[in-house]
């Protein structure tokens, strides 16, 4: 079965969606790592008997050393796919190079609009009326990798980022497991005619 490693920094509701919908069925979540020692998401992993490890940046010489240690652990655990489920640090190009086209991220906007931090706040401040979620492969840029799945939601009257984010999280909890299932099945490939584009087999 496809082996998944998850990185998170926060509550871990996306990890929970993966545990509930994918784990033990389409793929196995074998380990969960966090840059934050107090990330509540780690508890969800432990409750599901998934091993966890924390990699606080101040325990390493620098960010690259931290990322190398995370990559070493994921390789030791023979992880096939790395899922960033609310992982709020940027990974080094060396990390990405060790898992080419095998790192998946969920982002609460319709990329390429509003990459980076505070995506929902940015979108609300901008005054958009259509919000959305993107699940994409991670490359060296910030939220710039090829898109696996996207879903939009019209919220023309909403101006509270917290409320918008809550609605988007409902979408994330469907879209991320679906994307991970597709990846695990080998249904996602690069379009030879345009490598920016992914072909997603039904
Ligand atoms: C999610 O909404 C995810 O889209 C966002 O962090 C949240 C984590 O929630 N990620 C980013 O903004 C990445 N740039 P969770 O800890 O409850 O899964």
mmCIF file of C-alpha atoms and ligand atoms in Angstrom:
data_model
loop_
_atom_site.group_PDB
_atom_site.id
_atom_site.type_symbol
_atom_site.label_atom_id
_atom_site.label_comp_id
_atom_site.label_asym_id
_atom_site.label_seq_id
_atom_site.Cartn_x
_atom_site.Cartn_y
_atom_site.Cartn_z
ATOM 1 C CA UNK A 1 0.000 0.000 0.000
ATOM 2 C CA UNK A 2 1.122 3.559 -0.706
ATOM 3 C CA UNK A 3 2.889 5.037 2.304
ATOM 4 C CA UNK A 4 2.039 8.616 3.277
ATOM 5 C CA UNK A 5 3.964 11.001 5.509
ATOM 6 C CA UNK A 6 2.153 14.121 6.717
ATOM 7 C CA UNK A 7 3.673 17.439 7.814
ATOM 8 C CA UNK A 8 1.540 19.864 9.824
ATOM 9 C CA UNK A 9 1.835 22.931 12.016
ATOM 10 C CA UNK A 10 -1.626 23.389 13.491
ATOM 11 C CA UNK A 11 -4.957 21.835 14.338
ATOM 12 C CA UNK A 12 -4.682 18.974 11.911
ATOM 13 C CA UNK A 13 -8.283 18.834 10.711
ATOM 14 C CA UNK A 14 -6.952 17.927 7.269
ATOM 15 C CA UNK A 15 -4.883 15.140 8.808
ATOM 16 C CA UNK A 16 -8.086 13.948 10.494
ATOM 17 C CA UNK A 17 -9.862 13.884 7.126
ATOM 18 C CA UNK A 18 -7.031 11.744 5.744
ATOM 19 C CA UNK A 19 -7.130 9.443 8.761
ATOM 20 C CA UNK A 20 -10.910 9.047 8.431
ATOM 21 C CA UNK A 21 -11.164 8.708 4.667
ATOM 22 C CA UNK A 22 -7.891 7.347 3.278
ATOM 23 C CA UNK A 23 -5.899 5.662 6.051
ATOM 24 C CA UNK A 24 -5.987 1.882 5.888
ATOM 25 C CA UNK A 25 -8.091 1.916 2.722
ATOM 26 C CA UNK A 26 -6.366 3.610 -0.221
ATOM 27 C CA UNK A 27 -3.080 4.354 1.508
ATOM 28 C CA UNK A 28 -1.415 4.151 4.868
ATOM 29 C CA UNK A 29 -0.395 7.196 6.905
ATOM 30 C CA UNK A 30 2.856 5.977 8.408
ATOM 31 C CA UNK A 31 4.207 9.086 10.124
ATOM 32 C CA UNK A 32 3.352 12.664 11.015
ATOM 33 C CA UNK A 33 5.946 15.389 11.577
ATOM 34 C CA UNK A 34 5.565 18.937 12.821
ATOM 35 C CA UNK A 35 7.734 22.021 13.106
ATOM 36 C CA UNK A 36 5.654 22.983 16.172
ATOM 37 C CA UNK A 37 6.018 20.895 19.325
ATOM 38 C CA UNK A 38 2.567 21.922 20.562
ATOM 39 C CA UNK A 39 0.663 21.417 17.286
ATOM 40 C CA UNK A 40 -2.741 19.977 18.287
ATOM 41 C CA UNK A 41 -2.720 17.876 15.111
ATOM 42 C CA UNK A 42 -0.044 15.631 16.628
ATOM 43 C CA UNK A 43 -2.581 14.332 19.131
ATOM 44 C CA UNK A 44 -4.850 13.197 16.302
ATOM 45 C CA UNK A 45 -1.972 11.161 14.876
ATOM 46 C CA UNK A 46 -1.155 9.549 18.216
ATOM 47 C CA UNK A 47 -4.820 8.683 18.790
ATOM 48 C CA UNK A 48 -4.739 6.847 15.467
ATOM 49 C CA UNK A 49 -1.532 5.043 16.496
ATOM 50 C CA UNK A 50 0.504 6.894 13.891
ATOM 51 C CA UNK A 51 4.012 7.764 15.016
ATOM 52 C CA UNK A 52 4.955 11.424 15.334
ATOM 53 C CA UNK A 53 8.110 13.457 15.545
ATOM 54 C CA UNK A 54 8.742 17.185 15.979
ATOM 55 C CA UNK A 55 11.444 19.203 14.266
ATOM 56 C CA UNK A 56 11.591 22.658 15.915
ATOM 57 C CA UNK A 57 13.854 24.923 13.873
ATOM 58 C CA UNK A 58 15.855 26.032 16.937
ATOM 59 C CA UNK A 59 17.042 22.435 17.441
ATOM 60 C CA UNK A 60 18.969 22.616 14.151
ATOM 61 C CA UNK A 61 21.802 24.730 12.771
ATOM 62 C CA UNK A 62 19.430 26.234 10.212
ATOM 63 C CA UNK A 63 16.306 25.602 8.193
ATOM 64 C CA UNK A 64 18.112 23.484 5.564
ATOM 65 C CA UNK A 65 19.483 21.193 8.291
ATOM 66 C CA UNK A 66 15.971 20.851 9.742
ATOM 67 C CA UNK A 67 14.479 20.027 6.346
ATOM 68 C CA UNK A 68 17.243 17.467 5.705
ATOM 69 C CA UNK A 69 16.417 15.770 9.019
ATOM 70 C CA UNK A 70 12.703 15.642 8.146
ATOM 71 C CA UNK A 71 13.509 14.203 4.697
ATOM 72 C CA UNK A 72 15.828 11.597 6.282
ATOM 73 C CA UNK A 73 13.022 10.472 8.590
ATOM 74 C CA UNK A 74 10.467 10.290 5.761
ATOM 75 C CA UNK A 75 12.914 8.228 3.694
ATOM 76 C CA UNK A 76 13.635 5.907 6.611
ATOM 77 C CA UNK A 77 9.886 5.376 6.860
ATOM 78 C CA UNK A 78 9.808 4.620 3.108
ATOM 79 C CA UNK A 79 7.231 7.302 2.451
ATOM 80 C CA UNK A 80 5.918 7.437 -1.130
ATOM 81 C CA UNK A 81 3.911 10.664 -0.854
ATOM 82 C CA UNK A 82 4.446 13.633 1.466
ATOM 83 C CA UNK A 83 1.298 15.605 2.322
ATOM 84 C CA UNK A 84 1.510 19.141 3.678
ATOM 85 C CA UNK A 85 -1.652 19.467 5.745
ATOM 86 C CA UNK A 86 -1.402 22.992 7.112
ATOM 87 C CA UNK A 87 2.402 22.979 7.224
ATOM 88 C CA UNK A 88 3.286 26.645 7.609
ATOM 89 C CA UNK A 89 7.023 26.616 6.847
ATOM 90 C CA UNK A 90 8.544 26.774 3.368
ATOM 91 C CA UNK A 91 10.497 23.624 2.505
ATOM 92 C CA UNK A 92 13.974 23.919 1.035
ATOM 93 C CA UNK A 93 14.564 23.113 -2.664
ATOM 94 C CA UNK A 94 16.800 20.240 -1.475
ATOM 95 C CA UNK A 95 13.851 18.733 0.373
ATOM 96 C CA UNK A 96 11.566 19.012 -2.665
ATOM 97 C CA UNK A 97 14.270 17.479 -4.891
ATOM 98 C CA UNK A 98 14.276 14.366 -2.716
ATOM 99 C CA UNK A 99 10.549 13.812 -3.362
ATOM 100 C CA UNK A 100 10.035 14.994 -6.947
ATOM 101 C CA UNK A 101 6.331 15.348 -7.828
ATOM 102 C CA UNK A 102 5.529 13.525 -4.600
ATOM 103 C CA UNK A 103 4.828 16.445 -2.245
ATOM 104 C CA UNK A 104 1.171 17.564 -2.102
ATOM 105 C CA UNK A 105 -0.135 20.759 -0.496
ATOM 106 C CA UNK A 106 -3.615 22.067 0.301
ATOM 107 C CA UNK A 107 -4.096 25.811 0.047
ATOM 108 C CA UNK A 108 -7.204 27.854 0.914
ATOM 109 C CA UNK A 109 -7.459 29.914 -2.295
ATOM 110 C CA UNK A 110 -7.956 29.470 -6.004
ATOM 111 C CA UNK A 111 -4.302 29.566 -7.014
ATOM 112 C CA UNK A 112 -2.569 31.411 -8.576
ATOM 113 C CA UNK A 113 -4.615 33.989 -6.640
ATOM 114 C CA UNK A 114 -3.477 34.656 -3.082
ATOM 115 C CA UNK A 115 -0.459 32.398 -2.556
ATOM 116 C CA UNK A 116 1.451 32.412 0.724
ATOM 117 C CA UNK A 117 0.327 33.200 4.230
ATOM 118 C CA UNK A 118 -3.060 34.688 5.172
ATOM 119 C CA UNK A 119 -4.615 33.590 1.888
ATOM 120 C CA UNK A 120 -8.206 33.856 3.099
ATOM 121 C CA UNK A 121 -7.612 37.252 4.706
ATOM 122 C CA UNK A 122 -5.989 38.477 1.476
ATOM 123 C CA UNK A 123 -8.961 37.281 -0.573
ATOM 124 C CA UNK A 124 -11.493 38.903 1.778
ATOM 125 C CA UNK A 125 -9.508 42.169 1.814
ATOM 126 C CA UNK A 126 -9.409 42.085 -1.995
ATOM 127 C CA UNK A 127 -13.184 41.719 -2.072
ATOM 128 C CA UNK A 128 -13.453 38.540 -4.143
ATOM 129 C CA UNK A 129 -16.875 36.924 -4.422
ATOM 130 C CA UNK A 130 -15.649 33.488 -5.427
ATOM 131 C CA UNK A 131 -13.347 31.689 -3.010
ATOM 132 C CA UNK A 132 -11.899 28.213 -3.248
ATOM 133 C CA UNK A 133 -9.398 25.520 -2.419
ATOM 134 C CA UNK A 134 -6.441 24.204 -4.403
ATOM 135 C CA UNK A 135 -4.569 20.933 -3.946
ATOM 136 C CA UNK A 136 -1.287 21.018 -5.827
ATOM 137 C CA UNK A 137 2.140 19.468 -6.166
ATOM 138 C CA UNK A 138 4.866 21.420 -4.415
ATOM 139 C CA UNK A 139 7.747 22.917 -6.374
ATOM 140 C CA UNK A 140 10.461 25.383 -5.341
ATOM 141 C CA UNK A 141 8.131 28.377 -5.398
ATOM 142 C CA UNK A 142 5.466 29.467 -2.922
ATOM 143 C CA UNK A 143 2.203 27.684 -3.778
ATOM 144 C CA UNK A 144 3.267 27.653 -7.444
ATOM 145 C CA UNK A 145 3.285 23.921 -8.257
ATOM 146 C CA UNK A 146 1.084 22.087 -10.753
ATOM 147 C CA UNK A 147 -2.576 21.849 -9.777
ATOM 148 C CA UNK A 148 -4.194 18.482 -9.001
ATOM 149 C CA UNK A 149 -7.693 19.578 -7.933
ATOM 150 C CA UNK A 150 -9.506 22.852 -7.342
ATOM 151 C CA UNK A 151 -12.984 23.692 -6.161
ATOM 152 C CA UNK A 152 -14.662 27.091 -6.088
ATOM 153 C CA UNK A 153 -17.438 28.378 -3.863
ATOM 154 C CA UNK A 154 -19.433 31.570 -4.397
ATOM 155 C CA UNK A 155 -19.684 33.583 -1.206
ATOM 156 C CA UNK A 156 -20.646 37.047 -2.467
ATOM 157 C CA UNK A 157 -21.827 38.367 0.894
ATOM 158 C CA UNK A 158 -19.048 37.083 3.160
ATOM 159 C CA UNK A 159 -16.587 39.481 4.761
ATOM 160 C CA UNK A 160 -15.426 37.564 7.842
ATOM 161 C CA UNK A 161 -12.226 35.612 7.097
ATOM 162 C CA UNK A 162 -12.877 33.160 9.938
ATOM 163 C CA UNK A 163 -16.306 32.239 8.574
ATOM 164 C CA UNK A 164 -14.963 31.944 5.025
ATOM 165 C CA UNK A 165 -12.077 29.765 6.193
ATOM 166 C CA UNK A 166 -14.494 27.449 8.034
ATOM 167 C CA UNK A 167 -16.479 26.908 4.835
ATOM 168 C CA UNK A 168 -13.286 26.369 2.840
ATOM 169 C CA UNK A 169 -12.085 23.800 5.350
ATOM 170 C CA UNK A 170 -15.208 21.742 4.638
ATOM 171 C CA UNK A 171 -14.088 21.670 0.994
ATOM 172 C CA UNK A 172 -10.478 20.888 1.948
ATOM 173 C CA UNK A 173 -11.633 17.846 3.909
ATOM 174 C CA UNK A 174 -13.098 16.402 0.705
ATOM 175 C CA UNK A 175 -10.560 17.626 -1.846
ATOM 176 C CA UNK A 176 -7.333 16.639 -0.061
ATOM 177 C CA UNK A 177 -8.362 12.997 0.562
ATOM 178 C CA UNK A 178 -9.573 12.786 -3.048
ATOM 179 C CA UNK A 179 -6.235 14.113 -4.362
ATOM 180 C CA UNK A 180 -4.261 11.742 -2.137
ATOM 181 C CA UNK A 181 -6.384 8.811 -3.340
ATOM 182 C CA UNK A 182 -5.682 9.817 -6.956
ATOM 183 C CA UNK A 183 -1.947 10.123 -6.271
ATOM 184 C CA UNK A 184 -1.894 6.768 -4.480
ATOM 185 C CA UNK A 185 -3.613 5.150 -7.466
ATOM 186 C CA UNK A 186 -1.024 6.621 -9.819
ATOM 187 C CA UNK A 187 -3.779 8.568 -11.571
ATOM 188 C CA UNK A 188 -1.874 11.871 -11.672
ATOM 189 C CA UNK A 189 0.726 12.484 -14.381
ATOM 190 C CA UNK A 190 2.358 15.370 -16.226
ATOM 191 C CA UNK A 191 0.871 16.394 -19.559
ATOM 192 C CA UNK A 192 3.734 15.903 -22.059
ATOM 193 C CA UNK A 193 2.312 18.750 -24.171
ATOM 194 C CA UNK A 194 2.455 21.150 -21.214
ATOM 195 C CA UNK A 195 4.336 19.928 -18.142
ATOM 196 C CA UNK A 196 2.725 22.676 -16.029
ATOM 197 C CA UNK A 197 -0.522 20.824 -16.484
ATOM 198 C CA UNK A 198 -1.392 17.566 -14.765
ATOM 199 C CA UNK A 199 -3.516 14.878 -16.331
ATOM 200 C CA UNK A 200 -5.827 13.404 -13.716
ATOM 201 C CA UNK A 201 -7.311 10.088 -14.786
ATOM 202 C CA UNK A 202 -10.960 9.649 -13.726
HETATM 203 C C1 LIG B 1 -5.803 24.715 6.107
HETATM 204 O O1 LIG B 1 -6.930 25.503 5.937
HETATM 205 C C2 LIG B 1 -4.848 24.879 4.950
HETATM 206 O O2 LIG B 1 -5.480 25.216 3.767
HETATM 207 C C3 LIG B 1 -3.995 26.014 5.415
HETATM 208 O O3 LIG B 1 -3.828 25.767 6.795
HETATM 209 C C4 LIG B 1 -4.987 25.181 7.302
HETATM 210 C C5 LIG B 1 -4.615 24.036 8.239
HETATM 211 O O4 LIG B 1 -5.739 23.542 8.886
HETATM 212 N N1 LIG B 1 -2.731 25.979 4.722
HETATM 213 C C6 LIG B 1 -2.127 27.053 4.254
HETATM 214 O O5 LIG B 1 -2.557 28.181 4.400
HETATM 215 C C7 LIG B 1 -0.833 26.769 3.526
HETATM 216 N N2 LIG B 1 -0.353 27.927 2.845
HETATM 217 P P1 LIG B 1 -5.689 22.195 9.709
HETATM 218 O O6 LIG B 1 -4.464 22.246 10.614
HETATM 219 O O7 LIG B 1 -6.956 22.188 10.505
HETATM 220 O O8 LIG B 1 -5.634 21.042 8.726
#
